[in-house]
Amino acid sequence: MSSLPRLAVLGSGKGSNFVALQEAILAGRLAAEIAVVVSDLPNAAILARAAAFGLPAATLPPSPFKTKLGPEAEAALLGILRAHRAEWVVLAGYMRVVKAPLLEAFPNRIINIHPSLLPRFKGLRAWEQALNAGVAETGCTVHFVNADIDAGEIIAQQRVEVLPGDTPETLHARIQVAEHELYPSALAKVLRSA
Ligand code: GRF
């Protein structure tokens, strides 16, 4: 049996960071195994991308709120993570607040990537916040998740220059290129020192 750390990847969107992680695993740059990919949204592209890699994928039941899971979905999530023997929870474009049940089940084992140089520009559309603030550089941050939004201990950051003429879309696209480099290497570092 393999003794690689077992990751559960949670995402609500297109899953490009998930793909970067799985490609790093396949290339031998990240010593881990993706045990399951979970989405809160049944149509999220991350689910199809997980299936294309032959990885188990699961969708949570609907929640009555937009920004957090309801009790049924929260219980389903914990059940899925247990069933797949997940040891780490890796958020990759997961758009819901992480609450106590998950935080307590995986203490210091939930990791996120955020598209800014935290602590600046927490929250949604951080690249647009950076553009509106007129900063010369922004970037991305890999951090541990705690009960405060985008405020857990920082693991690694990568800078991205804001260029003249950048739109929210062009800037976000360059930040995503940086994310795809940073996330696998930052995660590898965490797993090595765990
Ligand atoms: C990324 O920009 C990430 O920083 C943020 O959500 C986006 C997810 O993109 N948390 P993807 O689904 O991985 O392509």
CSV table of C-alpha atoms and ligand atoms in Angstrom, one decimal:
chain,number,residue,atom,x,y,z
A,1,MET,CA,0.0,0.0,0.0
A,2,SER,CA,1.2,3.5,-0.8
A,3,SER,CA,2.1,5.8,2.1
A,4,LEU,CA,1.7,9.0,0.1
A,5,PRO,CA,-0.3,11.7,1.9
A,6,ARG,CA,-3.9,11.6,0.8
A,7,LEU,CA,-5.4,14.9,-0.4
A,8,ALA,CA,-9.0,15.9,-0.8
A,9,VAL,CA,-9.3,18.8,-3.3
A,10,LEU,CA,-12.4,21.1,-2.9
A,11,GLY,CA,-13.4,23.4,-5.7
A,12,SER,CA,-16.4,25.3,-7.0
A,13,GLY,CA,-15.0,26.4,-10.4
A,14,LYS,CA,-12.9,25.5,-13.4
A,15,GLY,CA,-10.3,23.6,-11.5
A,16,SER,CA,-7.1,24.9,-13.1
A,17,ASN,CA,-5.3,24.7,-9.8
A,18,PHE,CA,-6.5,21.2,-9.3
A,19,VAL,CA,-5.1,20.3,-12.7
A,20,ALA,CA,-1.7,21.9,-11.8
A,21,LEU,CA,-1.6,19.8,-8.6
A,22,GLN,CA,-2.4,16.6,-10.3
A,23,GLU,CA,0.1,17.3,-13.1
A,24,ALA,CA,2.7,18.0,-10.4
A,25,ILE,CA,1.9,14.6,-8.8
A,26,LEU,CA,2.1,12.8,-12.1
A,27,ALA,CA,5.4,14.5,-12.9
A,28,GLY,CA,6.9,13.5,-9.6
A,29,ARG,CA,7.1,17.1,-8.2
A,30,LEU,CA,4.5,16.6,-5.5
A,31,ALA,CA,4.7,13.4,-3.4
A,32,ALA,CA,1.0,13.0,-2.7
A,33,GLU,CA,-2.1,11.4,-4.0
A,34,ILE,CA,-5.5,13.0,-4.7
A,35,ALA,CA,-8.0,10.7,-2.8
A,36,VAL,CA,-11.1,12.6,-4.0
A,37,VAL,CA,-12.2,15.8,-5.6
A,38,VAL,CA,-15.3,17.4,-4.1
A,39,SER,CA,-17.5,20.3,-5.4
A,40,ASP,CA,-20.4,22.1,-3.8
A,41,LEU,CA,-21.7,22.8,-7.4
A,42,PRO,CA,-22.8,19.9,-9.6
A,43,ASN,CA,-21.8,21.6,-12.9
A,44,ALA,CA,-18.4,22.8,-11.8
A,45,ALA,CA,-15.7,22.0,-14.4
A,46,ILE,CA,-13.4,20.7,-11.7
A,47,LEU,CA,-15.6,17.6,-11.5
A,48,ALA,CA,-15.2,16.7,-15.2
A,49,ARG,CA,-11.5,17.4,-15.0
A,50,ALA,CA,-11.2,15.0,-12.0
A,51,ALA,CA,-13.0,12.4,-14.0
A,52,ALA,CA,-10.7,12.9,-17.0
A,53,PHE,CA,-7.8,12.0,-14.7
A,54,GLY,CA,-9.7,9.0,-13.5
A,55,LEU,CA,-9.9,10.4,-10.0
A,56,PRO,CA,-13.0,9.9,-7.7
A,57,ALA,CA,-15.2,13.0,-7.7
A,58,ALA,CA,-18.2,13.9,-5.6
A,59,THR,CA,-20.8,16.6,-5.4
A,60,LEU,CA,-22.4,17.9,-2.2
A,61,PRO,CA,-26.1,18.2,-1.7
A,62,PRO,CA,-27.4,21.8,-2.2
A,63,SER,CA,-27.1,24.3,0.7
A,64,PRO,CA,-29.7,26.9,1.7
A,65,PHE,CA,-26.9,29.6,1.8
A,66,LYS,CA,-24.6,30.8,-0.9
A,67,THR,CA,-21.5,31.5,1.1
A,68,LYS,CA,-21.4,28.5,3.4
A,69,LEU,CA,-22.5,24.9,3.5
A,70,GLY,CA,-25.8,23.9,5.2
A,71,PRO,CA,-25.7,21.2,7.9
A,72,GLU,CA,-26.6,18.4,5.4
A,73,ALA,CA,-23.9,19.4,3.0
A,74,GLU,CA,-21.4,19.8,5.8
A,75,ALA,CA,-22.2,16.3,7.1
A,76,ALA,CA,-21.9,14.9,3.6
A,77,LEU,CA,-18.5,16.5,3.1
A,78,LEU,CA,-17.1,15.0,6.3
A,79,GLY,CA,-18.5,11.6,5.3
A,80,ILE,CA,-16.9,11.8,1.8
A,81,LEU,CA,-13.6,12.9,3.3
A,82,ARG,CA,-13.7,10.0,5.8
A,83,ALA,CA,-14.8,7.4,3.2
A,84,HIS,CA,-11.8,8.4,1.0
A,85,ARG,CA,-9.4,8.5,4.0
A,86,ALA,CA,-8.4,12.1,3.2
A,87,GLU,CA,-5.6,13.4,5.4
A,88,TRP,CA,-5.3,16.9,4.0
A,89,VAL,CA,-7.9,19.3,2.6
A,90,VAL,CA,-6.7,21.4,-0.3
A,91,LEU,CA,-9.0,24.3,-1.4
A,92,ALA,CA,-8.7,25.1,-5.1
A,93,GLY,CA,-11.2,27.8,-6.0
A,94,TYR,CA,-13.7,26.7,-3.2
A,95,MET,CA,-16.1,29.5,-2.8
A,96,ARG,CA,-17.6,28.7,0.6
A,97,VAL,CA,-16.5,29.7,4.1
A,98,VAL,CA,-14.8,26.8,6.0
A,99,LYS,CA,-16.5,26.4,9.3
A,100,ALA,CA,-15.9,24.6,12.6
A,101,PRO,CA,-16.8,21.0,11.7
A,102,LEU,CA,-14.3,20.8,8.9
A,103,LEU,CA,-11.7,22.9,10.8
A,104,GLU,CA,-12.0,20.6,13.8
A,105,ALA,CA,-11.8,17.4,11.8
A,106,PHE,CA,-8.6,18.6,10.0
A,107,PRO,CA,-6.7,20.9,12.4
A,108,ASN,CA,-3.8,22.7,10.6
A,109,ARG,CA,-4.4,20.4,7.6
A,110,ILE,CA,-6.6,22.7,5.4
A,111,ILE,CA,-4.7,24.8,2.8
A,112,ASN,CA,-5.9,27.4,0.4
A,113,ILE,CA,-4.6,29.5,-2.5
A,114,HIS,CA,-5.7,33.1,-2.7
A,115,PRO,CA,-5.1,35.5,-5.7
A,116,SER,CA,-3.4,38.3,-3.9
A,117,LEU,CA,-0.4,39.0,-1.6
A,118,LEU,CA,-2.2,38.5,1.7
A,119,PRO,CA,-2.9,40.3,4.0
A,120,ARG,CA,-3.8,42.7,1.2
A,121,PHE,CA,-7.0,42.2,-0.8
A,122,LYS,CA,-8.8,39.5,1.2
A,123,GLY,CA,-12.1,38.2,-0.1
A,124,LEU,CA,-13.7,38.1,-3.6
A,125,ARG,CA,-12.1,39.2,-6.9
A,126,ALA,CA,-8.8,40.1,-5.2
A,127,TRP,CA,-7.2,40.8,-8.6
A,128,GLU,CA,-9.8,43.5,-9.3
A,129,GLN,CA,-9.3,44.9,-5.8
A,130,ALA,CA,-5.6,45.2,-6.6
A,131,LEU,CA,-6.2,46.8,-9.9
A,132,ASN,CA,-8.6,49.4,-8.4
A,133,ALA,CA,-6.1,50.2,-5.6
A,134,GLY,CA,-3.5,51.0,-8.3
A,135,VAL,CA,-0.7,48.8,-6.8
A,136,ALA,CA,2.4,48.1,-8.9
A,137,GLU,CA,2.4,44.4,-7.9
A,138,THR,CA,0.1,41.8,-6.6
A,139,GLY,CA,0.4,38.0,-6.6
A,140,CYS,CA,-0.9,34.9,-4.9
A,141,THR,CA,-0.6,33.3,-1.5
A,142,VAL,CA,-0.8,29.8,-0.2
A,143,HIS,CA,-1.9,29.7,3.4
A,144,PHE,CA,-3.3,27.5,6.1
A,145,VAL,CA,-7.1,28.0,6.7
A,146,ASN,CA,-8.5,29.0,10.0
A,147,ALA,CA,-11.8,30.4,11.1
A,148,ASP,CA,-11.0,33.9,9.8
A,149,ILE,CA,-11.3,34.5,6.1
A,150,ASP,CA,-8.0,34.5,4.1
A,151,ALA,CA,-6.1,35.1,7.4
A,152,GLY,CA,-4.4,31.9,8.3
A,153,GLU,CA,-0.6,31.4,8.5
A,154,ILE,CA,1.1,32.2,5.2
A,155,ILE,CA,3.1,29.3,3.7
A,156,ALA,CA,4.4,30.9,0.4
A,157,GLN,CA,3.8,33.8,-1.9
A,158,GLN,CA,4.6,34.7,-5.5
A,159,ARG,CA,4.6,38.2,-6.9
A,160,VAL,CA,3.0,39.3,-10.1
A,161,GLU,CA,3.6,42.7,-11.7
A,162,VAL,CA,0.6,44.8,-12.6
A,163,LEU,CA,1.1,46.0,-16.2
A,164,PRO,CA,-0.1,49.2,-17.8
A,165,GLY,CA,-3.3,48.4,-19.6
A,166,ASP,CA,-4.1,45.4,-17.5
A,167,THR,CA,-7.8,44.5,-17.2
A,168,PRO,CA,-9.2,42.4,-14.4
A,169,GLU,CA,-9.1,39.4,-16.8
A,170,THR,CA,-5.5,39.9,-18.0
A,171,LEU,CA,-4.2,40.4,-14.5
A,172,HIS,CA,-6.1,37.4,-13.1
A,173,ALA,CA,-4.8,35.2,-16.0
A,174,ARG,CA,-1.2,36.1,-15.1
A,175,ILE,CA,-1.9,35.5,-11.4
A,176,GLN,CA,-3.3,32.1,-12.3
A,177,VAL,CA,0.0,31.2,-14.1
A,178,ALA,CA,1.8,32.1,-10.9
A,179,GLU,CA,-0.7,30.0,-8.8
A,180,HIS,CA,-0.1,26.9,-10.9
A,181,GLU,CA,3.6,27.2,-10.1
A,182,LEU,CA,3.3,28.1,-6.5
A,183,TYR,CA,0.6,25.8,-5.3
A,184,PRO,CA,2.3,22.4,-6.0
A,185,SER,CA,5.7,23.6,-4.6
A,186,ALA,CA,4.2,25.2,-1.5
A,187,LEU,CA,2.1,22.1,-0.8
A,188,ALA,CA,5.2,19.9,-1.4
A,189,LYS,CA,7.0,21.9,1.2
A,190,VAL,CA,4.2,21.6,3.8
A,191,LEU,CA,3.9,17.8,3.2
A,192,ARG,CA,7.6,17.3,3.5
A,193,SER,CA,7.7,19.1,6.9
A,194,ALA,CA,4.5,17.4,8.3
B,1,GRF,C1,-8.0,31.0,-8.1
B,1,GRF,O1,-7.7,32.3,-8.6
B,1,GRF,C2,-7.7,30.9,-6.7
B,1,GRF,O2,-6.7,31.8,-6.2
B,1,GRF,C3,-9.1,31.4,-6.1
B,1,GRF,O3,-10.0,30.9,-7.0
B,1,GRF,C4,-9.5,30.7,-8.3
B,1,GRF,C5,-9.7,29.2,-8.7
B,1,GRF,O4,-9.4,29.0,-10.0
B,1,GRF,N1,-9.2,30.9,-4.7
B,1,GRF,P1,-9.4,27.5,-10.5
B,1,GRF,O5,-10.8,26.9,-10.3
B,1,GRF,O6,-8.3,26.7,-9.8
B,1,GRF,O7,-9.1,27.6,-12.0
